[in-house]
Amino acid sequence: MILRRRGADVLVRAPAKVNLFLEVHRRRGDGYHELTTLMTAVSLYDTLRFRDDPSGMVRLACDRPDLSAGPDNLVCRAAELLRRSAGRDLGADVRLWKRIPMQAGLGGGSSDAAATLAGLNALWRLGLSRAELAGLGAGLGSDVAFFF
């Protein structure tokens, strides 16, 4: 993940990832399986721009009209999780340029969620560590924490 400030904006390049190895083990009591995997980030990126919004709302716009920009989107879910964690009504205008193919197993949604946590942490000057952001991300999806 590459994070940069440009004036008042925060830009984040969110990489795709590939699983080089995946082994499924026993099923746990919670219905999930134990896994052994080796993942690596690759040089295919979505780009997200974060801009402060004094209204206190978080709004997402995307260049792909077939991608939901509503509350079900992982970017919106990550933003709401961070707002709740901070305990403040902070707002942001989020713009997503999607380059990672959707539903291709490349972790685009998870990477975008991680980028949102990192980008809004920087924009809102929350001061959370990578470990704290990874902990929040783990609640959004099993591979979100990988991107930290």
mmCIF file of N, CA and C in Angstrom:
data_model
loop_
_atom_site.group_PDB
_atom_site.id
_atom_site.type_symbol
_atom_site.label_atom_id
_atom_site.label_comp_id
_atom_site.label_asym_id
_atom_site.label_seq_id
_atom_site.Cartn_x
_atom_site.Cartn_y
_atom_site.Cartn_z
ATOM 1 N N MET A 1 0.859 -1.162 0.000
ATOM 2 C CA MET A 1 0.000 0.000 0.000
ATOM 3 C C MET A 1 0.910 1.232 0.000
ATOM 4 N N ILE A 2 0.572 2.184 -0.845
ATOM 5 C CA ILE A 2 1.339 3.422 -0.955
ATOM 6 C C ILE A 2 0.424 4.580 -0.597
ATOM 7 N N LEU A 3 0.789 5.328 0.436
ATOM 8 C CA LEU A 3 -0.028 6.432 0.919
ATOM 9 C C LEU A 3 0.743 7.735 0.748
ATOM 10 N N ARG A 4 0.075 8.735 0.152
ATOM 11 C CA ARG A 4 0.697 10.049 -0.064
ATOM 12 C C ARG A 4 -0.306 11.142 0.246
ATOM 13 N N ARG A 5 0.200 12.249 0.732
ATOM 14 C CA ARG A 5 -0.619 13.453 0.891
ATOM 15 C C ARG A 5 -0.394 14.328 -0.333
ATOM 16 N N ARG A 6 -1.483 14.886 -0.833
ATOM 17 C CA ARG A 6 -1.398 15.857 -1.924
ATOM 18 C C ARG A 6 -2.291 17.023 -1.509
ATOM 19 N N GLY A 7 -1.665 18.067 -0.971
ATOM 20 C CA GLY A 7 -2.422 19.171 -0.412
ATOM 21 C C GLY A 7 -3.227 18.659 0.768
ATOM 22 N N ALA A 8 -4.522 18.924 0.760
ATOM 23 C CA ALA A 8 -5.402 18.464 1.842
ATOM 24 C C ALA A 8 -5.891 17.035 1.611
ATOM 25 N N ASP A 9 -5.630 16.482 0.436
ATOM 26 C CA ASP A 9 -6.097 15.138 0.092
ATOM 27 C C ASP A 9 -5.091 14.078 0.523
ATOM 28 N N VAL A 10 -5.607 12.865 0.728
ATOM 29 C CA VAL A 10 -4.765 11.694 0.951
ATOM 30 C C VAL A 10 -5.053 10.727 -0.188
ATOM 31 N N LEU A 11 -3.994 10.289 -0.865
ATOM 32 C CA LEU A 11 -4.109 9.316 -1.954
ATOM 33 C C LEU A 11 -3.482 8.004 -1.508
ATOM 34 N N VAL A 12 -4.178 6.907 -1.798
ATOM 35 C CA VAL A 12 -3.669 5.588 -1.432
ATOM 36 C C VAL A 12 -3.779 4.679 -2.646
ATOM 37 N N ARG A 13 -2.676 3.999 -2.959
ATOM 38 C CA ARG A 13 -2.690 2.953 -3.980
ATOM 39 C C ARG A 13 -2.826 1.623 -3.258
ATOM 40 N N ALA A 14 -3.909 0.912 -3.547
ATOM 41 C CA ALA A 14 -4.250 -0.337 -2.876
ATOM 42 C C ALA A 14 -3.910 -1.507 -3.800
ATOM 43 N N PRO A 15 -2.926 -2.333 -3.436
ATOM 44 C CA PRO A 15 -2.489 -3.397 -4.345
ATOM 45 C C PRO A 15 -3.408 -4.614 -4.345
ATOM 46 N N ALA A 16 -3.377 -5.324 -5.451
ATOM 47 C CA ALA A 16 -4.001 -6.646 -5.513
ATOM 48 C C ALA A 16 -3.067 -7.628 -4.820
ATOM 49 N N LYS A 17 -3.585 -8.818 -4.533
ATOM 50 C CA LYS A 17 -2.742 -9.867 -3.958
ATOM 51 C C LYS A 17 -3.093 -11.186 -4.633
ATOM 52 N N VAL A 18 -2.133 -12.077 -4.622
ATOM 53 C CA VAL A 18 -2.374 -13.429 -5.118
ATOM 54 C C VAL A 18 -1.991 -14.417 -4.023
ATOM 55 N N ASN A 19 -2.716 -15.516 -3.987
ATOM 56 C CA ASN A 19 -2.379 -16.619 -3.092
ATOM 57 C C ASN A 19 -1.441 -17.540 -3.856
ATOM 58 N N LEU A 20 -0.224 -17.684 -3.368
ATOM 59 C CA LEU A 20 0.742 -18.568 -4.005
ATOM 60 C C LEU A 20 0.549 -20.011 -3.552
ATOM 61 N N PHE A 21 -0.066 -20.161 -2.384
ATOM 62 C CA PHE A 21 -0.270 -21.479 -1.801
ATOM 63 C C PHE A 21 -1.464 -21.382 -0.873
ATOM 64 N N LEU A 22 -2.337 -22.372 -0.900
ATOM 65 C CA LEU A 22 -3.476 -22.399 0.007
ATOM 66 C C LEU A 22 -3.792 -23.846 0.357
ATOM 67 N N GLU A 23 -3.781 -24.126 1.654
ATOM 68 C CA GLU A 23 -4.147 -25.451 2.134
ATOM 69 C C GLU A 23 -5.255 -25.279 3.170
ATOM 70 N N VAL A 24 -6.348 -26.003 2.969
ATOM 71 C CA VAL A 24 -7.495 -25.944 3.880
ATOM 72 C C VAL A 24 -7.375 -27.094 4.872
ATOM 73 N N HIS A 25 -7.480 -26.759 6.166
ATOM 74 C CA HIS A 25 -7.365 -27.744 7.232
ATOM 75 C C HIS A 25 -8.737 -27.992 7.850
ATOM 76 N N ARG A 26 -8.751 -28.393 9.094
ATOM 77 C CA ARG A 26 -9.975 -28.799 9.787
ATOM 78 C C ARG A 26 -10.965 -27.643 9.918
ATOM 79 N N ARG A 27 -12.216 -28.010 10.025
ATOM 80 C CA ARG A 27 -13.283 -27.030 10.262
ATOM 81 C C ARG A 27 -13.348 -26.726 11.754
ATOM 82 N N ARG A 28 -13.399 -25.441 12.084
ATOM 83 C CA ARG A 28 -13.455 -25.016 13.479
ATOM 84 C C ARG A 28 -14.904 -25.008 13.965
ATOM 85 N N GLY A 29 -15.066 -24.822 15.255
ATOM 86 C CA GLY A 29 -16.386 -24.774 15.860
ATOM 87 C C GLY A 29 -17.235 -23.619 15.369
ATOM 88 N N ASP A 30 -16.602 -22.542 14.898
ATOM 89 C CA ASP A 30 -17.357 -21.372 14.412
ATOM 90 C C ASP A 30 -17.746 -21.496 12.943
ATOM 91 N N GLY A 31 -17.442 -22.662 12.330
ATOM 92 C CA GLY A 31 -17.825 -22.892 10.944
ATOM 93 C C GLY A 31 -16.749 -22.535 9.930
ATOM 94 N N TYR A 32 -15.722 -21.811 10.350
ATOM 95 C CA TYR A 32 -14.612 -21.476 9.466
ATOM 96 C C TYR A 32 -13.580 -22.597 9.496
ATOM 97 N N HIS A 33 -12.712 -22.615 8.496
ATOM 98 C CA HIS A 33 -11.643 -23.609 8.423
ATOM 99 C C HIS A 33 -10.308 -22.974 8.779
ATOM 100 N N GLU A 34 -9.438 -23.765 9.373
ATOM 101 C CA GLU A 34 -8.047 -23.349 9.563
ATOM 102 C C GLU A 34 -7.389 -23.374 8.182
ATOM 103 N N LEU A 35 -6.533 -22.384 7.916
ATOM 104 C CA LEU A 35 -5.871 -22.283 6.619
ATOM 105 C C LEU A 35 -4.375 -22.094 6.790
ATOM 106 N N THR A 36 -3.634 -22.589 5.825
ATOM 107 C CA THR A 36 -2.238 -22.226 5.653
ATOM 108 C C THR A 36 -2.153 -21.617 4.271
ATOM 109 N N THR A 37 -1.626 -20.385 4.199
ATOM 110 C CA THR A 37 -1.573 -19.707 2.905
ATOM 111 C C THR A 37 -0.316 -18.858 2.809
ATOM 112 N N LEU A 38 0.101 -18.611 1.603
ATOM 113 C CA LEU A 38 1.192 -17.683 1.333
ATOM 114 C C LEU A 38 0.661 -16.696 0.299
ATOM 115 N N MET A 39 0.571 -15.433 0.708
ATOM 116 C CA MET A 39 0.062 -14.386 -0.185
ATOM 117 C C MET A 39 1.166 -13.380 -0.461
ATOM 118 N N THR A 40 1.056 -12.730 -1.605
ATOM 119 C CA THR A 40 1.971 -11.644 -1.915
ATOM 120 C C THR A 40 1.201 -10.555 -2.663
ATOM 121 N N ALA A 41 1.590 -9.318 -2.404
ATOM 122 C CA ALA A 41 1.003 -8.189 -3.131
ATOM 123 C C ALA A 41 1.631 -8.128 -4.518
ATOM 124 N N VAL A 42 0.865 -7.689 -5.492
ATOM 125 C CA VAL A 42 1.355 -7.540 -6.861
ATOM 126 C C VAL A 42 1.146 -6.101 -7.313
ATOM 127 N N SER A 43 1.772 -5.739 -8.410
ATOM 128 C CA SER A 43 1.747 -4.341 -8.859
ATOM 129 C C SER A 43 0.562 -4.053 -9.786
ATOM 130 N N LEU A 44 -0.615 -4.325 -9.270
ATOM 131 C CA LEU A 44 -1.882 -3.943 -9.883
ATOM 132 C C LEU A 44 -2.646 -3.247 -8.774
ATOM 133 N N TYR A 45 -3.055 -2.005 -9.000
ATOM 134 C CA TYR A 45 -3.569 -1.175 -7.914
ATOM 135 C C TYR A 45 -4.927 -0.556 -8.228
ATOM 136 N N ASP A 46 -5.763 -0.463 -7.190
ATOM 137 C CA ASP A 46 -6.868 0.482 -7.177
ATOM 138 C C ASP A 46 -6.311 1.753 -6.540
ATOM 139 N N THR A 47 -6.906 2.894 -6.854
ATOM 140 C CA THR A 47 -6.478 4.160 -6.248
ATOM 141 C C THR A 47 -7.663 4.783 -5.540
ATOM 142 N N LEU A 48 -7.428 5.245 -4.323
ATOM 143 C CA LEU A 48 -8.458 5.911 -3.539
ATOM 144 C C LEU A 48 -7.970 7.294 -3.139
ATOM 145 N N ARG A 49 -8.870 8.271 -3.261
ATOM 146 C CA ARG A 49 -8.578 9.638 -2.816
ATOM 147 C C ARG A 49 -9.530 9.970 -1.673
ATOM 148 N N PHE A 50 -8.983 10.487 -0.597
ATOM 149 C CA PHE A 50 -9.760 10.864 0.580
ATOM 150 C C PHE A 50 -9.649 12.370 0.773
ATOM 151 N N ARG A 51 -10.796 13.001 0.936
ATOM 152 C CA ARG A 51 -10.868 14.452 1.120
ATOM 153 C C ARG A 51 -11.813 14.718 2.287
ATOM 154 N N ASP A 52 -11.429 15.631 3.165
ATOM 155 C CA ASP A 52 -12.262 15.951 4.321
ATOM 156 C C ASP A 52 -13.623 16.474 3.865
ATOM 157 N N ASP A 53 -14.671 16.066 4.588
ATOM 158 C CA ASP A 53 -16.027 16.552 4.342
ATOM 159 C C ASP A 53 -16.578 17.045 5.674
ATOM 160 N N PRO A 54 -16.679 18.368 5.842
ATOM 161 C CA PRO A 54 -17.106 18.922 7.127
ATOM 162 C C PRO A 54 -18.545 18.585 7.506
ATOM 163 N N SER A 55 -19.324 18.010 6.578
ATOM 164 C CA SER A 55 -20.711 17.648 6.902
ATOM 165 C C SER A 55 -20.786 16.490 7.892
ATOM 166 N N GLY A 56 -19.673 15.755 8.049
ATOM 167 C CA GLY A 56 -19.688 14.581 8.922
ATOM 168 C C GLY A 56 -20.166 13.320 8.226
ATOM 169 N N MET A 57 -20.455 13.400 6.944
ATOM 170 C CA MET A 57 -20.893 12.238 6.159
ATOM 171 C C MET A 57 -19.684 11.625 5.453
ATOM 172 N N VAL A 58 -19.761 10.322 5.208
ATOM 173 C CA VAL A 58 -18.771 9.654 4.370
ATOM 174 C C VAL A 58 -19.481 9.267 3.083
ATOM 175 N N ARG A 59 -18.954 9.756 1.976
ATOM 176 C CA ARG A 59 -19.549 9.483 0.664
ATOM 177 C C ARG A 59 -18.519 8.816 -0.227
ATOM 178 N N LEU A 60 -18.946 7.794 -0.955
ATOM 179 C CA LEU A 60 -18.081 7.061 -1.872
ATOM 180 C C LEU A 60 -18.577 7.241 -3.291
ATOM 181 N N ALA A 61 -17.658 7.556 -4.195
ATOM 182 C CA ALA A 61 -17.938 7.582 -5.630
ATOM 183 C C ALA A 61 -16.896 6.688 -6.296
ATOM 184 N N CYS A 62 -17.317 6.002 -7.350
ATOM 185 C CA CYS A 62 -16.431 5.060 -8.034
ATOM 186 C C CYS A 62 -16.576 5.214 -9.537
ATOM 187 N N ASP A 63 -15.491 4.955 -10.263
ATOM 188 C CA ASP A 63 -15.531 5.034 -11.721
ATOM 189 C C ASP A 63 -16.214 3.827 -12.353
ATOM 190 N N ARG A 64 -16.571 2.828 -11.549
ATOM 191 C CA ARG A 64 -17.261 1.644 -12.049
ATOM 192 C C ARG A 64 -18.721 1.693 -11.618
ATOM 193 N N PRO A 65 -19.652 1.998 -12.529
ATOM 194 C CA PRO A 65 -21.064 2.115 -12.141
ATOM 195 C C PRO A 65 -21.669 0.792 -11.677
ATOM 196 N N ASP A 66 -21.042 -0.335 -12.009
ATOM 197 C CA ASP A 66 -21.567 -1.634 -11.588
ATOM 198 C C ASP A 66 -21.126 -2.026 -10.173
ATOM 199 N N LEU A 67 -20.346 -1.173 -9.531
ATOM 200 C CA LEU A 67 -19.913 -1.417 -8.155
ATOM 201 C C LEU A 67 -20.759 -0.578 -7.212
ATOM 202 N N SER A 68 -21.376 -1.232 -6.234
ATOM 203 C CA SER A 68 -22.190 -0.522 -5.253
ATOM 204 C C SER A 68 -21.335 0.470 -4.478
ATOM 205 N N ALA A 69 -21.823 1.677 -4.317
ATOM 206 C CA ALA A 69 -21.150 2.688 -3.498
ATOM 207 C C ALA A 69 -21.941 2.925 -2.220
ATOM 208 N N GLY A 70 -22.791 1.965 -1.874
ATOM 209 C CA GLY A 70 -23.640 2.082 -0.687
ATOM 210 C C GLY A 70 -22.998 1.474 0.540
ATOM 211 N N PRO A 71 -23.769 1.369 1.611
ATOM 212 C CA PRO A 71 -23.235 0.914 2.897
ATOM 213 C C PRO A 71 -22.734 -0.531 2.892
ATOM 214 N N ASP A 72 -23.072 -1.320 1.872
ATOM 215 C CA ASP A 72 -22.584 -2.689 1.782
ATOM 216 C C ASP A 72 -21.162 -2.772 1.238
ATOM 217 N N ASN A 73 -20.667 -1.700 0.621
ATOM 218 C CA ASN A 73 -19.315 -1.692 0.068
ATOM 219 C C ASN A 73 -18.300 -1.734 1.206
ATOM 220 N N LEU A 74 -17.237 -2.527 1.041
ATOM 221 C CA LEU A 74 -16.226 -2.646 2.096
ATOM 222 C C LEU A 74 -15.549 -1.310 2.415
ATOM 223 N N VAL A 75 -15.437 -0.425 1.449
ATOM 224 C CA VAL A 75 -14.874 0.902 1.722
ATOM 225 C C VAL A 75 -15.770 1.642 2.716
ATOM 226 N N CYS A 76 -17.061 1.628 2.484
ATOM 227 C CA CYS A 76 -18.009 2.293 3.388
ATOM 228 C C CYS A 76 -18.029 1.619 4.752
ATOM 229 N N ARG A 77 -17.975 0.293 4.761
ATOM 230 C CA ARG A 77 -17.961 -0.425 6.033
ATOM 231 C C ARG A 77 -16.701 -0.114 6.824
ATOM 232 N N ALA A 78 -15.552 -0.024 6.143
ATOM 233 C CA ALA A 78 -14.293 0.313 6.820
ATOM 234 C C ALA A 78 -14.344 1.730 7.380
ATOM 235 N N ALA A 79 -14.880 2.657 6.607
ATOM 236 C CA ALA A 79 -14.983 4.049 7.064
ATOM 237 C C ALA A 79 -15.874 4.141 8.297
ATOM 238 N N GLU A 80 -16.991 3.441 8.280
ATOM 239 C CA GLU A 80 -17.902 3.481 9.425
ATOM 240 C C GLU A 80 -17.271 2.839 10.652
ATOM 241 N N LEU A 81 -16.564 1.747 10.456
ATOM 242 C CA LEU A 81 -15.872 1.088 11.558
ATOM 243 C C LEU A 81 -14.846 2.031 12.194
ATOM 244 N N LEU A 82 -14.094 2.734 11.381
ATOM 245 C CA LEU A 82 -13.081 3.658 11.897
ATOM 246 C C LEU A 82 -13.735 4.844 12.610
ATOM 247 N N ARG A 83 -14.823 5.353 12.055
ATOM 248 C CA ARG A 83 -15.556 6.448 12.714
ATOM 249 C C ARG A 83 -16.041 6.014 14.099
ATOM 250 N N ARG A 84 -16.628 4.822 14.175
ATOM 251 C CA ARG A 84 -17.106 4.309 15.475
ATOM 252 C C ARG A 84 -15.947 4.111 16.437
ATOM 253 N N SER A 85 -14.844 3.573 15.924
ATOM 254 C CA SER A 85 -13.669 3.332 16.760
ATOM 255 C C SER A 85 -13.108 4.642 17.307
ATOM 256 N N ALA A 86 -13.128 5.689 16.489
ATOM 257 C CA ALA A 86 -12.621 7.002 16.902
ATOM 258 C C ALA A 86 -13.605 7.708 17.833
ATOM 259 N N GLY A 87 -14.874 7.307 17.771
ATOM 260 C CA GLY A 87 -15.887 7.928 18.611
ATOM 261 C C GLY A 87 -16.189 9.363 18.228
ATOM 262 N N ARG A 88 -16.007 9.660 16.927
ATOM 263 C CA ARG A 88 -16.240 11.026 16.457
ATOM 264 C C ARG A 88 -16.994 10.987 15.141
ATOM 265 N N ASP A 89 -17.773 12.038 14.875
ATOM 266 C CA ASP A 89 -18.523 12.146 13.624
ATOM 267 C C ASP A 89 -17.676 12.856 12.581
ATOM 268 N N LEU A 90 -16.743 12.117 12.007
ATOM 269 C CA LEU A 90 -15.842 12.664 11.001
ATOM 270 C C LEU A 90 -16.392 12.345 9.624
ATOM 271 N N GLY A 91 -16.157 13.230 8.663
ATOM 272 C CA GLY A 91 -16.670 13.022 7.321
ATOM 273 C C GLY A 91 -15.561 12.966 6.286
ATOM 274 N N ALA A 92 -15.872 12.352 5.158
ATOM 275 C CA ALA A 92 -14.906 12.258 4.074
ATOM 276 C C ALA A 92 -15.619 12.047 2.746
ATOM 277 N N ASP A 93 -15.037 12.617 1.722
ATOM 278 C CA ASP A 93 -15.425 12.357 0.346
ATOM 279 C C ASP A 93 -14.394 11.366 -0.176
ATOM 280 N N VAL A 94 -14.821 10.173 -0.572
ATOM 281 C CA VAL A 94 -13.915 9.120 -1.028
ATOM 282 C C VAL A 94 -14.171 8.864 -2.500
ATOM 283 N N ARG A 95 -13.109 8.834 -3.269
ATOM 284 C CA ARG A 95 -13.188 8.538 -4.702
ATOM 285 C C ARG A 95 -12.351 7.306 -4.968
ATOM 286 N N LEU A 96 -12.940 6.310 -5.632
ATOM 287 C CA LEU A 96 -12.269 5.049 -5.929
ATOM 288 C C LEU A 96 -12.145 4.867 -7.442
ATOM 289 N N TRP A 97 -10.905 4.662 -7.882
ATOM 290 C CA TRP A 97 -10.638 4.297 -9.272
ATOM 291 C C TRP A 97 -10.275 2.822 -9.251
ATOM 292 N N LYS A 98 -11.158 1.990 -9.800
ATOM 293 C CA LYS A 98 -11.050 0.536 -9.709
ATOM 294 C C LYS A 98 -10.265 -0.017 -10.891
ATOM 295 N N ARG A 99 -9.154 -0.698 -10.607
ATOM 296 C CA ARG A 99 -8.348 -1.346 -11.643
ATOM 297 C C ARG A 99 -8.219 -2.847 -11.395
ATOM 298 N N ILE A 100 -8.374 -3.250 -10.132
ATOM 299 C CA ILE A 100 -8.313 -4.676 -9.799
ATOM 300 C C ILE A 100 -9.645 -5.302 -10.215
ATOM 301 N N PRO A 101 -9.624 -6.335 -11.040
ATOM 302 C CA PRO A 101 -10.880 -6.954 -11.473
ATOM 303 C C PRO A 101 -11.684 -7.463 -10.279
ATOM 304 N N MET A 102 -12.984 -7.226 -10.335
ATOM 305 C CA MET A 102 -13.868 -7.660 -9.257
ATOM 306 C C MET A 102 -14.126 -9.163 -9.369
ATOM 307 N N GLN A 103 -14.296 -9.804 -8.216
ATOM 308 C CA GLN A 103 -14.623 -11.228 -8.126
ATOM 309 C C GLN A 103 -13.568 -12.111 -8.792
ATOM 310 N N ALA A 104 -12.307 -11.663 -8.791
ATOM 311 C CA ALA A 104 -11.243 -12.427 -9.440
ATOM 312 C C ALA A 104 -10.327 -13.103 -8.430
ATOM 313 N N GLY A 105 -10.631 -12.993 -7.139
ATOM 314 C CA GLY A 105 -9.788 -13.605 -6.123
ATOM 315 C C GLY A 105 -8.492 -12.858 -5.874
ATOM 316 N N LEU A 106 -8.437 -11.589 -6.276
ATOM 317 C CA LEU A 106 -7.222 -10.797 -6.124
ATOM 318 C C LEU A 106 -7.274 -9.862 -4.913
ATOM 319 N N GLY A 107 -8.334 -9.955 -4.127
ATOM 320 C CA GLY A 107 -8.420 -9.200 -2.889
ATOM 321 C C GLY A 107 -8.667 -7.719 -3.053
ATOM 322 N N GLY A 108 -9.254 -7.306 -4.162
ATOM 323 C CA GLY A 108 -9.474 -5.883 -4.408
ATOM 324 C C GLY A 108 -10.330 -5.216 -3.346
ATOM 325 N N GLY A 109 -11.431 -5.835 -2.955
ATOM 326 C CA GLY A 109 -12.296 -5.254 -1.931
ATOM 327 C C GLY A 109 -11.593 -5.165 -0.590
ATOM 328 N N SER A 110 -10.859 -6.213 -0.235
ATOM 329 C CA SER A 110 -10.128 -6.215 1.030
ATOM 330 C C SER A 110 -9.016 -5.179 1.021
ATOM 331 N N SER A 111 -8.329 -5.062 -0.091
ATOM 332 C CA SER A 111 -7.265 -4.062 -0.211
ATOM 333 C C SER A 111 -7.844 -2.652 -0.116
ATOM 334 N N ASP A 112 -8.987 -2.439 -0.764
ATOM 335 C CA ASP A 112 -9.641 -1.127 -0.696
ATOM 336 C C ASP A 112 -10.082 -0.807 0.733
ATOM 337 N N ALA A 113 -10.549 -1.817 1.472
ATOM 338 C CA ALA A 113 -10.937 -1.615 2.873
ATOM 339 C C ALA A 113 -9.715 -1.229 3.711
ATOM 340 N N ALA A 114 -8.601 -1.937 3.514
ATOM 341 C CA ALA A 114 -7.371 -1.610 4.240
ATOM 342 C C ALA A 114 -6.897 -0.204 3.879
ATOM 343 N N ALA A 115 -6.962 0.139 2.589
ATOM 344 C CA ALA A 115 -6.559 1.476 2.151
ATOM 345 C C ALA A 115 -7.440 2.551 2.775
ATOM 346 N N THR A 116 -8.718 2.230 2.950
ATOM 347 C CA THR A 116 -9.641 3.180 3.576
ATOM 348 C C THR A 116 -9.269 3.401 5.032
ATOM 349 N N LEU A 117 -8.990 2.328 5.753
ATOM 350 C CA LEU A 117 -8.578 2.484 7.148
ATOM 351 C C LEU A 117 -7.307 3.328 7.240
ATOM 352 N N ALA A 118 -6.319 3.045 6.397
ATOM 353 C CA ALA A 118 -5.055 3.789 6.429
ATOM 354 C C ALA A 118 -5.245 5.232 5.967
ATOM 355 N N GLY A 119 -6.006 5.412 4.884
ATOM 356 C CA GLY A 119 -6.197 6.757 4.334
ATOM 357 C C GLY A 119 -6.971 7.661 5.269
ATOM 358 N N LEU A 120 -8.040 7.141 5.867
ATOM 359 C CA LEU A 120 -8.820 7.969 6.788
ATOM 360 C C LEU A 120 -8.082 8.193 8.101
ATOM 361 N N ASN A 121 -7.282 7.221 8.528
ATOM 362 C CA ASN A 121 -6.439 7.410 9.708
ATOM 363 C C ASN A 121 -5.512 8.609 9.488
ATOM 364 N N ALA A 122 -4.954 8.712 8.282
ATOM 365 C CA ALA A 122 -4.075 9.842 7.960
ATOM 366 C C ALA A 122 -4.874 11.136 7.803
ATOM 367 N N LEU A 123 -5.982 11.077 7.055
ATOM 368 C CA LEU A 123 -6.790 12.276 6.809
ATOM 369 C C LEU A 123 -7.306 12.872 8.116
ATOM 370 N N TRP A 124 -7.821 12.021 8.975
ATOM 371 C CA TRP A 124 -8.422 12.470 10.226
ATOM 372 C C TRP A 124 -7.403 12.607 11.350
ATOM 373 N N ARG A 125 -6.138 12.293 11.057
ATOM 374 C CA ARG A 125 -5.040 12.419 12.038
ATOM 375 C C ARG A 125 -5.355 11.691 13.345
ATOM 376 N N LEU A 126 -5.768 10.432 13.208
ATOM 377 C CA LEU A 126 -6.156 9.638 14.372
ATOM 378 C C LEU A 126 -4.949 9.046 15.097
ATOM 379 N N GLY A 127 -3.858 8.822 14.373
ATOM 380 C CA GLY A 127 -2.634 8.324 14.995
ATOM 381 C C GLY A 127 -2.642 6.840 15.345
ATOM 382 N N LEU A 128 -3.529 6.063 14.711
ATOM 383 C CA LEU A 128 -3.545 4.621 14.973
ATOM 384 C C LEU A 128 -2.345 3.957 14.300
ATOM 385 N N SER A 129 -1.799 2.940 14.964
ATOM 386 C CA SER A 129 -0.656 2.204 14.410
ATOM 387 C C SER A 129 -1.131 1.225 13.341
ATOM 388 N N ARG A 130 -0.172 0.700 12.581
ATOM 389 C CA ARG A 130 -0.498 -0.327 11.582
ATOM 390 C C ARG A 130 -1.130 -1.549 12.254
ATOM 391 N N ALA A 131 -0.629 -1.913 13.437
ATOM 392 C CA ALA A 131 -1.177 -3.062 14.157
ATOM 393 C C ALA A 131 -2.622 -2.798 14.572
ATOM 394 N N GLU A 132 -2.912 -1.595 15.024
ATOM 395 C CA GLU A 132 -4.283 -1.257 15.398
ATOM 396 C C GLU A 132 -5.202 -1.262 14.179
ATOM 397 N N LEU A 133 -4.716 -0.733 13.058
ATOM 398 C CA LEU A 133 -5.508 -0.736 11.828
ATOM 399 C C LEU A 133 -5.733 -2.167 11.336
ATOM 400 N N ALA A 134 -4.701 -3.004 11.427
ATOM 401 C CA ALA A 134 -4.833 -4.411 11.022
ATOM 402 C C ALA A 134 -5.862 -5.114 11.897
ATOM 403 N N GLY A 135 -5.876 -4.803 13.189
ATOM 404 C CA GLY A 135 -6.865 -5.388 14.096
ATOM 405 C C GLY A 135 -8.281 -5.005 13.716
ATOM 406 N N LEU A 136 -8.473 -3.734 13.374
ATOM 407 C CA LEU A 136 -9.793 -3.301 12.901
ATOM 408 C C LEU A 136 -10.144 -4.008 11.594
ATOM 409 N N GLY A 137 -9.180 -4.077 10.695
ATOM 410 C CA GLY A 137 -9.404 -4.697 9.392
ATOM 411 C C GLY A 137 -9.789 -6.153 9.482
ATOM 412 N N ALA A 138 -9.252 -6.857 10.475
ATOM 413 C CA ALA A 138 -9.568 -8.277 10.634
ATOM 414 C C ALA A 138 -11.060 -8.488 10.873
ATOM 415 N N GLY A 139 -11.724 -7.483 11.435
ATOM 416 C CA GLY A 139 -13.161 -7.577 11.645
ATOM 417 C C GLY A 139 -13.973 -7.389 10.377
ATOM 418 N N LEU A 140 -13.330 -6.905 9.331
ATOM 419 C CA LEU A 140 -14.013 -6.683 8.046
ATOM 420 C C LEU A 140 -13.875 -7.868 7.100
ATOM 421 N N GLY A 141 -12.768 -8.583 7.206
ATOM 422 C CA GLY A 141 -12.538 -9.712 6.310
ATOM 423 C C GLY A 141 -11.230 -10.379 6.649
ATOM 424 N N SER A 142 -11.134 -11.660 6.352
ATOM 425 C CA SER A 142 -9.979 -12.445 6.777
ATOM 426 C C SER A 142 -8.666 -11.994 6.141
ATOM 427 N N ASP A 143 -8.689 -11.381 4.960
ATOM 428 C CA ASP A 143 -7.417 -10.987 4.354
ATOM 429 C C ASP A 143 -7.183 -9.469 4.368
ATOM 430 N N VAL A 144 -8.046 -8.687 5.017
ATOM 431 C CA VAL A 144 -7.827 -7.235 5.085
ATOM 432 C C VAL A 144 -6.537 -6.931 5.832
ATOM 433 N N ALA A 145 -6.294 -7.631 6.935
ATOM 434 C CA ALA A 145 -5.099 -7.365 7.744
ATOM 435 C C ALA A 145 -3.814 -7.633 6.960
ATOM 436 N N PHE A 146 -3.859 -8.533 5.978
ATOM 437 C CA PHE A 146 -2.664 -8.820 5.165
ATOM 438 C C PHE A 146 -2.077 -7.553 4.564
ATOM 439 N N PHE A 147 -2.914 -6.612 4.176
ATOM 440 C CA PHE A 147 -2.436 -5.425 3.454
ATOM 441 C C PHE A 147 -1.715 -4.432 4.367
ATOM 442 N N PHE A 148 -1.720 -4.691 5.684
ATOM 443 C CA PHE A 148 -0.938 -3.874 6.598
ATOM 444 C C PHE A 148 0.393 -4.516 6.878
#
